[in-house]
Coordinates of C-alpha atoms in Angstrom, one line a residue:
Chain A
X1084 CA 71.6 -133.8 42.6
X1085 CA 69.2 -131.7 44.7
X1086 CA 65.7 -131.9 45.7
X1087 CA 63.4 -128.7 44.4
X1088 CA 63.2 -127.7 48.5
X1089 CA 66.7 -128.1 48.9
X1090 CA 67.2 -125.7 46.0
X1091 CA 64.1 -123.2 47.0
X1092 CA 65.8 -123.0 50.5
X1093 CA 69.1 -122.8 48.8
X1094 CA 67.8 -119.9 46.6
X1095 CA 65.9 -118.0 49.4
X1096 CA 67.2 -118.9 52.2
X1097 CA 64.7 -117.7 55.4
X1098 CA 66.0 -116.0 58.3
X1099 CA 70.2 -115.0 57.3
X1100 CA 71.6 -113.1 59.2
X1101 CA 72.7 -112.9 62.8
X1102 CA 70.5 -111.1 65.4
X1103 CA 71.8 -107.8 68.0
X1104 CA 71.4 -109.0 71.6
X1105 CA 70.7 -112.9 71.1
X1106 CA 69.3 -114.6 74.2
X1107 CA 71.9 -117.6 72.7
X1108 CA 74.3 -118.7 69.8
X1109 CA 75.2 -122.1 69.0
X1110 CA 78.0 -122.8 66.6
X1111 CA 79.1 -126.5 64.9
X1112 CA 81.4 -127.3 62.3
X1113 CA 85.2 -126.0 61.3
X1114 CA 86.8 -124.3 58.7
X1115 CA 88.4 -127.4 57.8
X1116 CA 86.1 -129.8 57.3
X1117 CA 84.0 -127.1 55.3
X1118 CA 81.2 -126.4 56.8
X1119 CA 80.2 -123.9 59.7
X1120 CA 76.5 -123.2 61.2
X1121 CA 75.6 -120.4 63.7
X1122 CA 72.4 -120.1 65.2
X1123 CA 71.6 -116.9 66.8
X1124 CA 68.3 -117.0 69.3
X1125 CA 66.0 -114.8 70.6
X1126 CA 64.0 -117.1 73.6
X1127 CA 61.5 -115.9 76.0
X1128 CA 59.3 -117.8 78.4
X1129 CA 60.5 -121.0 76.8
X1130 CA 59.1 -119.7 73.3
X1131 CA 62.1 -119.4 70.4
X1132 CA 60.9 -116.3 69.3
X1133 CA 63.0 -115.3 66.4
X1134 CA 65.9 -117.0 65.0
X1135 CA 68.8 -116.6 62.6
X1136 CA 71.4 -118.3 60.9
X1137 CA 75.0 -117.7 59.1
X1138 CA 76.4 -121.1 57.0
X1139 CA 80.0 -121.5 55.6
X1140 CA 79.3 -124.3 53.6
X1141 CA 77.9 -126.2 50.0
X1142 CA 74.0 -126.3 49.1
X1143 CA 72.7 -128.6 51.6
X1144 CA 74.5 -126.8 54.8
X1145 CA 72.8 -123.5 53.6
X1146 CA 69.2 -125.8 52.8
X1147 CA 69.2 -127.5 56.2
X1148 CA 70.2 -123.9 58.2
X1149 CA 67.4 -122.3 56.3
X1150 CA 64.9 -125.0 57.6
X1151 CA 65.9 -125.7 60.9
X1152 CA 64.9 -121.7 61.7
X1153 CA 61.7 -122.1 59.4
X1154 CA 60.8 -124.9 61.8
X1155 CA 61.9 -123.7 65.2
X1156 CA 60.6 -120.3 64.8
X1157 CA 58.0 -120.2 67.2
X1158 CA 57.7 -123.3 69.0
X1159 CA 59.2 -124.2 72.5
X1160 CA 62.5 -124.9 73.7
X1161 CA 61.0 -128.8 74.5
X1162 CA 59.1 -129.2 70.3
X1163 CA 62.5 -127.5 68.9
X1164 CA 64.5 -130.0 70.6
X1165 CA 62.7 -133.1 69.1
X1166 CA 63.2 -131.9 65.9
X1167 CA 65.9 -134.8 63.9
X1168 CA 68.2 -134.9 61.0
X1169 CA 65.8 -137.5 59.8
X1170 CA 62.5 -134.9 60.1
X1171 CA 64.8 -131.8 58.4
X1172 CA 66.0 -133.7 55.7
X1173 CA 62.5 -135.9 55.0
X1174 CA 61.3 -132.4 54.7
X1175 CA 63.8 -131.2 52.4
X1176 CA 62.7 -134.2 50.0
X1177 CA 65.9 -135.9 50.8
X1178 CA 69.6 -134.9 51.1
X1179 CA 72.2 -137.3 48.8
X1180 CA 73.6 -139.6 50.8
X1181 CA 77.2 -138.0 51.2
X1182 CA 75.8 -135.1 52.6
X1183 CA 73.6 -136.7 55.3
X1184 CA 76.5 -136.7 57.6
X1185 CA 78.8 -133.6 56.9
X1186 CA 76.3 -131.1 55.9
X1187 CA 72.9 -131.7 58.1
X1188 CA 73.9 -130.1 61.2
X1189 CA 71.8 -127.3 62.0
X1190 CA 69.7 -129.3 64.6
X1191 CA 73.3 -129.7 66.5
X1192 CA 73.5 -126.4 66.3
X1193 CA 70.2 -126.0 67.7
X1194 CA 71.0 -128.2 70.2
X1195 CA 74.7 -126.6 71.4
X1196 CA 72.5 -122.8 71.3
X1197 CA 69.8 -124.5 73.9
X1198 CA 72.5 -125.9 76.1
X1199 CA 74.5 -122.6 76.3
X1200 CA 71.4 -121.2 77.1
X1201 CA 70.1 -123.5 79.7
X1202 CA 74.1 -123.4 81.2
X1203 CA 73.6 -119.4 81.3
X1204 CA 70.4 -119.9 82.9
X1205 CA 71.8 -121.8 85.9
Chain B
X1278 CA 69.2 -119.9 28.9
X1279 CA 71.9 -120.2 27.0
X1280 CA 74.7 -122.7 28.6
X1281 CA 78.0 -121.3 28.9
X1282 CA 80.6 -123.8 29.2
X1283 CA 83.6 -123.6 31.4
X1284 CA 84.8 -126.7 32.3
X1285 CA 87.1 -128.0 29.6
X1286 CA 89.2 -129.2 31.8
X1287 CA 86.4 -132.0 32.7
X1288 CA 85.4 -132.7 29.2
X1289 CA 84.8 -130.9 25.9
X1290 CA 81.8 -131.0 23.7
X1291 CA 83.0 -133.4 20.5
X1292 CA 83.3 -131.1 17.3
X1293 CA 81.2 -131.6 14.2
X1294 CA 83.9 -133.1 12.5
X1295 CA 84.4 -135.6 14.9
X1296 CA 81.0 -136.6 15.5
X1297 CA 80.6 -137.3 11.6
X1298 CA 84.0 -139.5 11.5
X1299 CA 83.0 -141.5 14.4
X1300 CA 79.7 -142.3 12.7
X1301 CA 81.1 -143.0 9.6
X1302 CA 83.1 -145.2 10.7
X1303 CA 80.3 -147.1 13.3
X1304 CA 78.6 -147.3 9.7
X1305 CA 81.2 -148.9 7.3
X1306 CA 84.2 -150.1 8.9
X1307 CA 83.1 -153.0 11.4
X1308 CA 85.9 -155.3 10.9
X1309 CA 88.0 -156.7 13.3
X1310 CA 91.5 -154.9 12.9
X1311 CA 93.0 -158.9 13.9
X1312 CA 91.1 -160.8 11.2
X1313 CA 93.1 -161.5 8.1
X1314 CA 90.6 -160.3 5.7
X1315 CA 89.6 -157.3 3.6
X1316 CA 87.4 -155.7 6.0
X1317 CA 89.5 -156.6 8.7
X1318 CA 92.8 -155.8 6.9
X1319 CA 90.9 -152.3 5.9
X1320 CA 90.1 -151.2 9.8
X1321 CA 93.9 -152.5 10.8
X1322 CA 94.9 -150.2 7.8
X1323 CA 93.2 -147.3 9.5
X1324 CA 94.3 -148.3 12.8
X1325 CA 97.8 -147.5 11.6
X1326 CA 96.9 -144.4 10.2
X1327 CA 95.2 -142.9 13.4
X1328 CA 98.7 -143.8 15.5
X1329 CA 100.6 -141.9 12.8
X1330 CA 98.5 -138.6 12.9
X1331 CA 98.9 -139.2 17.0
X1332 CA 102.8 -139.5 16.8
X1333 CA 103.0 -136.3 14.6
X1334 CA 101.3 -134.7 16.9
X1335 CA 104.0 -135.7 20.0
X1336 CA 106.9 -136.4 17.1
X1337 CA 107.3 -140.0 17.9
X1338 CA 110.0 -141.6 16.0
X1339 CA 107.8 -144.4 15.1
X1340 CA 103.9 -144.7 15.0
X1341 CA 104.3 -148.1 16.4
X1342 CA 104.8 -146.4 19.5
X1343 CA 101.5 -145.1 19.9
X1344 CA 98.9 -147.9 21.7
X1345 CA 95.4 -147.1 22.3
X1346 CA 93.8 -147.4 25.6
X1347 CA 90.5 -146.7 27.4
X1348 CA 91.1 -143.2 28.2
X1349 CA 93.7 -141.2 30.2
X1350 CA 93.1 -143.3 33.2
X1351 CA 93.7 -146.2 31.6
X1352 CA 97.2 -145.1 30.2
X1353 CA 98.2 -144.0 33.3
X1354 CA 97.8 -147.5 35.1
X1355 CA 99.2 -149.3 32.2
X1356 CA 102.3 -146.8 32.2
X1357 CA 102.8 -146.6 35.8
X1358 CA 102.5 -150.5 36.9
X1359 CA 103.3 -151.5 33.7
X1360 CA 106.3 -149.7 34.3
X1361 CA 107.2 -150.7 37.9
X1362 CA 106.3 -154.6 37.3
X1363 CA 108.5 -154.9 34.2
X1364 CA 111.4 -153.2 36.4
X1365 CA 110.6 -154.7 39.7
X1366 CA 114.1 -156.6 39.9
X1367 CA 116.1 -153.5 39.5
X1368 CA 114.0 -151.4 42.0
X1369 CA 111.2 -150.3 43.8
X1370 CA 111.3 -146.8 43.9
X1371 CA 109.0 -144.1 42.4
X1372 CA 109.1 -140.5 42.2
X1373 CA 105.9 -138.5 41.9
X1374 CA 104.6 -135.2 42.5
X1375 CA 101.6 -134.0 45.2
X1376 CA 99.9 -132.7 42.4
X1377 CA 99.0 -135.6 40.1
X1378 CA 95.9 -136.1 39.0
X1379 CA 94.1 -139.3 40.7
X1380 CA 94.9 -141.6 37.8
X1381 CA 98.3 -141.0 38.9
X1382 CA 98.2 -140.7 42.9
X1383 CA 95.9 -143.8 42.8
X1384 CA 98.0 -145.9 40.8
X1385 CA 101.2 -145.4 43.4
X1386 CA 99.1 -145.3 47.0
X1387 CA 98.4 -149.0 44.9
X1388 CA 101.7 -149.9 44.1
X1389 CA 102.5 -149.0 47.6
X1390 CA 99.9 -151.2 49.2
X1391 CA 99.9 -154.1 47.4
X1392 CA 103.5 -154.3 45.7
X1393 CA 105.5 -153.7 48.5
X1394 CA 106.6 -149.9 46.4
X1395 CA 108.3 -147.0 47.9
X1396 CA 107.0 -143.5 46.3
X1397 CA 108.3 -139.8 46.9
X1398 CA 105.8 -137.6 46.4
X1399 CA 107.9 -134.2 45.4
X1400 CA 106.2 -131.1 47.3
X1401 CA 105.7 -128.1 45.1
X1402 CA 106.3 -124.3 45.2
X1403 CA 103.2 -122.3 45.6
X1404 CA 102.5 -122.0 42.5
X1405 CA 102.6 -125.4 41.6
X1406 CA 105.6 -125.6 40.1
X1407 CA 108.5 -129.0 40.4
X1408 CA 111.8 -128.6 41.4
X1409 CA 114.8 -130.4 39.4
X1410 CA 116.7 -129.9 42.4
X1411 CA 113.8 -132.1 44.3
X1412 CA 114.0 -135.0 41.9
X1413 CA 117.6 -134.8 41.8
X1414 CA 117.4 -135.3 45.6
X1415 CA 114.8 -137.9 45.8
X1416 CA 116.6 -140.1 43.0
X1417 CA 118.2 -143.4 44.3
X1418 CA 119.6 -146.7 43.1
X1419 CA 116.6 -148.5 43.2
X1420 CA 114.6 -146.2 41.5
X1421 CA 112.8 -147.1 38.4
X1422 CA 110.3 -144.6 37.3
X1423 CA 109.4 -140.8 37.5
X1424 CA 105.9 -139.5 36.9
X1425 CA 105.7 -135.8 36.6
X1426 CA 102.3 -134.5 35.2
X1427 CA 103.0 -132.1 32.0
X1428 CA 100.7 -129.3 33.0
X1429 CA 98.3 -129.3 36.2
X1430 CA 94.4 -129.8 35.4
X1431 CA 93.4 -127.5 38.2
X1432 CA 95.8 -125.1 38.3
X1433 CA 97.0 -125.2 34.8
X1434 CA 100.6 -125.3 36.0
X1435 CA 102.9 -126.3 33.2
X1436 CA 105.8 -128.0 34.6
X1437 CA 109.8 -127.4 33.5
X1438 CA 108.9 -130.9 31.7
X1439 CA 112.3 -130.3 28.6
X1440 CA 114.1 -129.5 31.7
X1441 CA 113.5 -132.7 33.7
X1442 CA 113.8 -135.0 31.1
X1443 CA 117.3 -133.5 30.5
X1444 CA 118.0 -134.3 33.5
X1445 CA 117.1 -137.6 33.7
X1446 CA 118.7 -138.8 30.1
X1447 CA 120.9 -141.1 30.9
X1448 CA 119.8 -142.2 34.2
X1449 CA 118.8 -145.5 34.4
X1450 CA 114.8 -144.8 35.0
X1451 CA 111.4 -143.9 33.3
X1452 CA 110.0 -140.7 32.6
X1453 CA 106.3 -140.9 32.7
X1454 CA 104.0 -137.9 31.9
X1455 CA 100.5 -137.2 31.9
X1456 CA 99.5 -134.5 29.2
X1457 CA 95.7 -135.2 29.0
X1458 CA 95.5 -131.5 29.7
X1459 CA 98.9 -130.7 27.5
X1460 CA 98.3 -132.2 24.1
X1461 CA 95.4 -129.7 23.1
X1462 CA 97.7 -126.6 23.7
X1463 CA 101.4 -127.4 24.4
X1464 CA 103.8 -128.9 21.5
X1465 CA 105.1 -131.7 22.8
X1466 CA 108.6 -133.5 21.0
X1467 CA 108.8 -136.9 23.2
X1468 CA 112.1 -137.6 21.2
X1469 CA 113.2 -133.9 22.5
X1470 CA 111.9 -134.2 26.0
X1471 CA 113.0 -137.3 26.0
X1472 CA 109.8 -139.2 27.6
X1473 CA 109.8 -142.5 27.3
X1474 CA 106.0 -143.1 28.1
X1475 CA 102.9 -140.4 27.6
X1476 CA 99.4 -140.3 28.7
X1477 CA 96.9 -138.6 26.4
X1478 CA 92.9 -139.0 26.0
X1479 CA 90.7 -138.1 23.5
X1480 CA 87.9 -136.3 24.9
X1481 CA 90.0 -133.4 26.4
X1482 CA 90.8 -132.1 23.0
X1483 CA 86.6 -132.2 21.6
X1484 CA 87.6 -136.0 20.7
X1485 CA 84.8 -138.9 22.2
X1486 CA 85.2 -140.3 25.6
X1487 CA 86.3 -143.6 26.5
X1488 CA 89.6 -143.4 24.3
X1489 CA 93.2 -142.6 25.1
X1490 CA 96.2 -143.7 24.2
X1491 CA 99.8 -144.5 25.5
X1492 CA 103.6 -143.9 24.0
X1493 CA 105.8 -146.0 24.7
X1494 CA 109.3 -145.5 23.6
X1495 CA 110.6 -148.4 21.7
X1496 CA 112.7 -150.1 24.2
X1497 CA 110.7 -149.4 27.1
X1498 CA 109.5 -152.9 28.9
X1499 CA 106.1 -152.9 30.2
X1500 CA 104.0 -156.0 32.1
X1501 CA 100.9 -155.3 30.4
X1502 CA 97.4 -154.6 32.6
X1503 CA 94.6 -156.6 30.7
X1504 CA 95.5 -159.9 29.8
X1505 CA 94.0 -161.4 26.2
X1506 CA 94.9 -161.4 23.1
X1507 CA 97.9 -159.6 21.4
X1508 CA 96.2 -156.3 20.1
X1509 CA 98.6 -153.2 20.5
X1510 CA 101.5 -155.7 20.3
X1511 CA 100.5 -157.2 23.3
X1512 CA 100.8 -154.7 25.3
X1513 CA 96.9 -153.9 25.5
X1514 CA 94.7 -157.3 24.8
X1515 CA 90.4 -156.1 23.5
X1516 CA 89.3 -155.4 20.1
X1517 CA 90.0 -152.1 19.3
X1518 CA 87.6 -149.2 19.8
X1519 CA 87.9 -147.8 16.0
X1520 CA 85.1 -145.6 15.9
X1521 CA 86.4 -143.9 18.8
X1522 CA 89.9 -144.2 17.6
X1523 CA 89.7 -142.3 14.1
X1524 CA 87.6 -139.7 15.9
X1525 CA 90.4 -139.2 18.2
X1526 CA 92.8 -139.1 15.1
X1527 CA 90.1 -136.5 13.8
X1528 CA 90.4 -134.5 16.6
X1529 CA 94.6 -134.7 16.5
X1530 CA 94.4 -133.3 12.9
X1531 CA 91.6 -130.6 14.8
X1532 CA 94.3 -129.6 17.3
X1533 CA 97.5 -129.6 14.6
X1534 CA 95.3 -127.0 12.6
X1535 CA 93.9 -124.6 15.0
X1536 CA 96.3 -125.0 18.3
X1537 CA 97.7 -121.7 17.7
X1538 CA 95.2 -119.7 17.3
X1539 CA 92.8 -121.4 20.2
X1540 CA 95.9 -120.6 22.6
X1541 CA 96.0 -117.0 21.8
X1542 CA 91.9 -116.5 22.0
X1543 CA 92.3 -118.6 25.3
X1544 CA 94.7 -116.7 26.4
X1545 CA 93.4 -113.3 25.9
X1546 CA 90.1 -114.5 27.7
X1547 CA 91.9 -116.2 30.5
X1548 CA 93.8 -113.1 31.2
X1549 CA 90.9 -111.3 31.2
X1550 CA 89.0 -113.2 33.5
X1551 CA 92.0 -113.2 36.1
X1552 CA 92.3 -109.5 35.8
X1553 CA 88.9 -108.7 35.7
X1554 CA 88.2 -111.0 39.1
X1555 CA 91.0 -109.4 40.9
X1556 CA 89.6 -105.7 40.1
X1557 CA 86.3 -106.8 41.4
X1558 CA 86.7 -109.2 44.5
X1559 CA 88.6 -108.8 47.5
X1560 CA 90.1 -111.6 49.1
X1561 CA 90.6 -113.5 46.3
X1562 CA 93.7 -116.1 45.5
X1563 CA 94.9 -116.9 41.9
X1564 CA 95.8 -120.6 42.3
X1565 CA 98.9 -121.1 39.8
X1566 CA 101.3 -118.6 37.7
X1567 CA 100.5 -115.6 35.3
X1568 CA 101.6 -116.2 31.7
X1569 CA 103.4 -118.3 29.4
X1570 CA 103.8 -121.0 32.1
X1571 CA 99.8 -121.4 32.9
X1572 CA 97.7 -123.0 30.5
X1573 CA 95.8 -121.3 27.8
X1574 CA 92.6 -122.1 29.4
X1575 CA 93.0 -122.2 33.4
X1576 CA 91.5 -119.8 35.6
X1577 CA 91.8 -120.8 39.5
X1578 CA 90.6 -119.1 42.0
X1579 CA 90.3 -119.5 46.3
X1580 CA 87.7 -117.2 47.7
X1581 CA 87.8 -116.8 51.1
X1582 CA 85.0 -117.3 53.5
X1583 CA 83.2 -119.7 51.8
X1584 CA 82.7 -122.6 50.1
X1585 CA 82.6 -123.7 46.2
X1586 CA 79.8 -126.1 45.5
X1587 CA 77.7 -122.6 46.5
X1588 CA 79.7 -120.8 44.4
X1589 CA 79.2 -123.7 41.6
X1590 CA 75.3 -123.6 42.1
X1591 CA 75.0 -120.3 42.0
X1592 CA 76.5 -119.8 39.0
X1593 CA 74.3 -123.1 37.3
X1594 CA 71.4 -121.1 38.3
X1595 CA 72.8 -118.7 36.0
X1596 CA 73.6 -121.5 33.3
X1597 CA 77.4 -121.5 33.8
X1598 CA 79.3 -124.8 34.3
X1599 CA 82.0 -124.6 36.1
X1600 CA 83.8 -126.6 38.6
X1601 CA 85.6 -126.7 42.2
X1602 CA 88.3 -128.4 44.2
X1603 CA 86.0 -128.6 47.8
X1604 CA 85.4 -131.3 49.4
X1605 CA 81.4 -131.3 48.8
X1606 CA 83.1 -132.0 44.8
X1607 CA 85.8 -134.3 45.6
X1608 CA 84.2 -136.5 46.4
X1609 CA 85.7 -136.9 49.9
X1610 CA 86.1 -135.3 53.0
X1611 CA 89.0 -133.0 51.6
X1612 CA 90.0 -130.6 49.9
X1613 CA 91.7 -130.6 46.5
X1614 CA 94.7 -132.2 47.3
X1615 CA 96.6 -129.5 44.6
X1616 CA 95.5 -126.6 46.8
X1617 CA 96.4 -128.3 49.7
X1618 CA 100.3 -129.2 48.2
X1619 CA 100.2 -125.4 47.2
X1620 CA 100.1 -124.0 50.7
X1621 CA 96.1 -123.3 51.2
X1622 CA 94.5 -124.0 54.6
X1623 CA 91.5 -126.4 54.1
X1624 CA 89.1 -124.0 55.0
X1625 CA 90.6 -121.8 51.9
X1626 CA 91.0 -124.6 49.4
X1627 CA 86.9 -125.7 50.1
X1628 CA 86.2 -122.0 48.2
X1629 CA 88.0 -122.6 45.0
X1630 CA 86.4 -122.1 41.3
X1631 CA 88.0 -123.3 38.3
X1632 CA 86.8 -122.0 35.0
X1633 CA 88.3 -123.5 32.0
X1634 CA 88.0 -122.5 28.5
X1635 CA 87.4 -123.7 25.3
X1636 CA 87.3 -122.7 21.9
X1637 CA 83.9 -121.8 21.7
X1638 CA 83.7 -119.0 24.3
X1639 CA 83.3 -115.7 23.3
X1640 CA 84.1 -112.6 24.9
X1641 CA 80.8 -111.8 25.8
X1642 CA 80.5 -114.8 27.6
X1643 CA 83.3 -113.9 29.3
X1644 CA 82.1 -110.3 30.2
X1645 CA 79.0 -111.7 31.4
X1646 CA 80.5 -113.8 34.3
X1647 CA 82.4 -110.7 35.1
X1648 CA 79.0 -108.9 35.7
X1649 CA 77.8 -112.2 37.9
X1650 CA 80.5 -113.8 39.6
X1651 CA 81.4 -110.5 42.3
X1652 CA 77.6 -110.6 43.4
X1653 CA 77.1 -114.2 43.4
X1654 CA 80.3 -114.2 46.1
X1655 CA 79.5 -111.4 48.1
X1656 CA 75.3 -112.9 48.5
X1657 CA 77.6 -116.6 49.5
X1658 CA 79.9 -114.2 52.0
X1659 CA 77.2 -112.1 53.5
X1660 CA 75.7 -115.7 54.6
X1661 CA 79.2 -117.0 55.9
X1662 CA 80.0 -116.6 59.6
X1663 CA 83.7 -116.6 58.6
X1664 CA 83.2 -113.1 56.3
X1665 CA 84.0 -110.1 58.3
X1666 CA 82.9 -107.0 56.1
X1667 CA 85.5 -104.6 54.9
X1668 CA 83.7 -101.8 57.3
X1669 CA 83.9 -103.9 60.2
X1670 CA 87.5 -104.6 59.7
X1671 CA 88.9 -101.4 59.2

């Protein structure tokens, strides 16, 4: 059903956990509909410096959170941003259709942690 | 790795015996059980035979009552709209529970949409469990059939089922019940229960796949489903899978010898399993009742915070099949829709981990996902932004 990388990250997730004193958090998802990401960021000068996630959800929520930080870790607000579902789950070897949708959201959470951040900024 | 198998409640492996009586019968008994001669006369023969083991089994009056079908899916379309079409002149009303299985729930949301039927779908307690007071309610003029599932295949509820069919004697309806997860472990008397139709497949009790069959009390009017010639005296046209058919019978005859004992190993495992979960992980839910009134085999459980497909690959990593009622293993965007008519949230019913036994467990397959299962959920929870640790809460 899953890809070897889907699995690995599944397996050994990088970067769980949450982080003391976040410069932002982004959050998507609901009990409900069964899956839950939080991003927690540390950002300085523009530069994602560290980053760490906690998932509620099946393989491929927990694969695609485990990516997403491998990728963004590093790189500027701007690169982070163009990262897309497409890229994270080309990169995971593929996702099975049904879970394209429902369980590749890390890059929205991404997305909801830079626009907290850029609304605290202001 | 050794696999250990939990999920009986999908499927089970076929038994040796079975295995060897399908195959010698794929090897010298190809005749068609219609054609008038010796060969075919010789597989009509055994035909017969394989309905009479099955109605000993559910002590049918008649073996002529027993009709072979595709599977448990199949017998539950055939009995439900079989059912409804013959009747359709003296009603349109069905009564159902929230916790059928698909074959079931399926069949009415179809009957619904495309015939023009009205269905009550009867809520249940919390743990699972009918009320004769609800279908007493729910019954009306117009209503033709009740389908009430004999015991629950996630929860391993075993409904009041003597009970209900009491109470409906004499009323001018149906009683339809799916045992595909009964037959292996519950003696069933159809003429004391007074069922007039039954649902039972073949590969839930280590028979092959792809066979089932249907009783229908004699009497009973049914519009059959597939149209074609008049095999199962017309009330199920296609050449008979016989093969498949004498391995179920095989597998009747497996179940008639060993049901006993099988339910009091399962038991005794099951129990332990539940007690030993409960001693070693917080927050967990046992989905269903304790004891005499949950099957032999069932263990259910909700664990909160997160969600089961991890749970489930977790524990494959480990080699132990098992199986869950989240969405991510639905199939859909929901939940199980038994955990949901039991009173769980969504967000609880997407942790759920069903482990269904067999007879070939052992105890120390048992003791072993003891040792695995607490760590496997708290690695899942410590990832899960909905766990709060014990510390943090108190």
């Amino acid at each position: 059903m899953y890809s070897e990388k889907v699995m690995d990250h599944f397996q050994n997730p990088r970067n769980v956990g949450d982080l003391e004193n976040p410069d932002t958090v982004g959050e998507v998802g609901n009990p409900s509909c069964g899956d839950i990401i939080q991003l927690f960021l540390k950002i300085d000068d523009e530069v994602i410096t560290d980053i760490k996630f906690k998932t509620f959800g099946c393989g491929a929520a927990v694969a695609t959170s485990s990516l997403t930080t491998e990728l963004v870790k590093g790189k500027t607000i701007e690169e982070a941003l163009r990262i897309s579902k497409k890229d994270i789950a080309e990169k995971l070897g593929g996702l099975p259709p049904n879970k394209m949708h429902c369980s590749n959201l890390a890059t929205d959470a991404l997305k909801d942690a830079i626009d907290n951040y850029r609304g605290e900024d202001e | 790795m050794n696999e250990i198998y939990l999920d009986h409640a999908a499927t089970t492996p076929m038994d040796v015996e079975v295995i060897n009586t399908v195959n010698k019968y794929m090897e010298d008994y190809y005749g068609n059980p219609s054609s008038i001669y010796k060969t075919g006369q010789i597989a009509n023969n055994k035909l017969n035979e394989a309905r009479k083991t099955i109605a000993e089994l559910i002590n049918a009056n008649d073996f002529r009552e027993i009709i072979f079908t595709s599977g448990g899916t199949e017998s539950d379309n055939l009995a439900i709209k079989g059912a409804a079409l013959a009747l359709k002149d003296q009603g349109n009303h069905i009564i159902t529970t929230k916790i059928e299985h698909h074959a079931v729930l399926h069949t009415c949301e179809y009957l619904e949409k495309h015939h023009d039927y009205e269905v009550t779908y009867l809520d249940v307690d919390e743990k699972g469990f009918v009320k004769i007071a609800d279908i007493k309610e729910a019954l009306r003029e117009d209503t033709v059939l009740v389908s009430i599932i004999t015991a629950n295949n996630e929860i391993g509820t075993i409904q009041p089922i003597k009970e209900i069919g009491t109470f409906l004697k004499n009323k001018d309806v149906y009683f339809h019940t799916d045992a595909v997860q009964a037959i292996g472990q519950i003696k069933l008397n159809v003429q004391e229960i007074n069922i007039d139709l039954l649902s039972a497949s073949a590969h839930k009790i280590h028979g092959p796949k792809g066979v089932g069959m249907l009783y229908i009390k004699k009497g009973t009017k049914l519009v059959p489903q597939l149209n074609g010639g008049a095999q199962e005296r017309n009330r199920r046209a296609g050449t008979e899978n016989l093969p498949g058919i004498m391995g179920f019978k095989k597998a009747v005859e497996l179940v008639m010898e060993n049901r006993q004992k099988y339910v009091e190993k399962n038991s005794y495992l099951r129990d332990k399993l539940i007690n030993g979960i409960e001693k070693s992980i917080d927050d967990a839910v046992l989905n269903g009742p304790r004891g005499s009134k949950r099957l032999s085999n069932n263990v259910n459980f909700c664990f909160k915070y997160i969600e089961g497909e991890s749970i489930l690959l977790n524990l494959d990593m480990l080699g132990i099949a098992a199986s869950s009622g989240s969405a991510c293993t639905s199939g859909s965007l929901d939940p199980s829709h038994v955990l949901l008519a039991i009173g769980h949230s969504k967000g609880t019913a997407h942790g759920s981990l069903r482990l269904s036994l067999g007879k070939d467990n052992t105890e120390q397959e048992i003791d072993f996902v003891l040792e695995k299962l607490p760590g496997i959920i708290q690695r899942i929870r410590d990832m899960s932004p909905l766990y709060i640790k014990e510390k943090e809460r108190s």
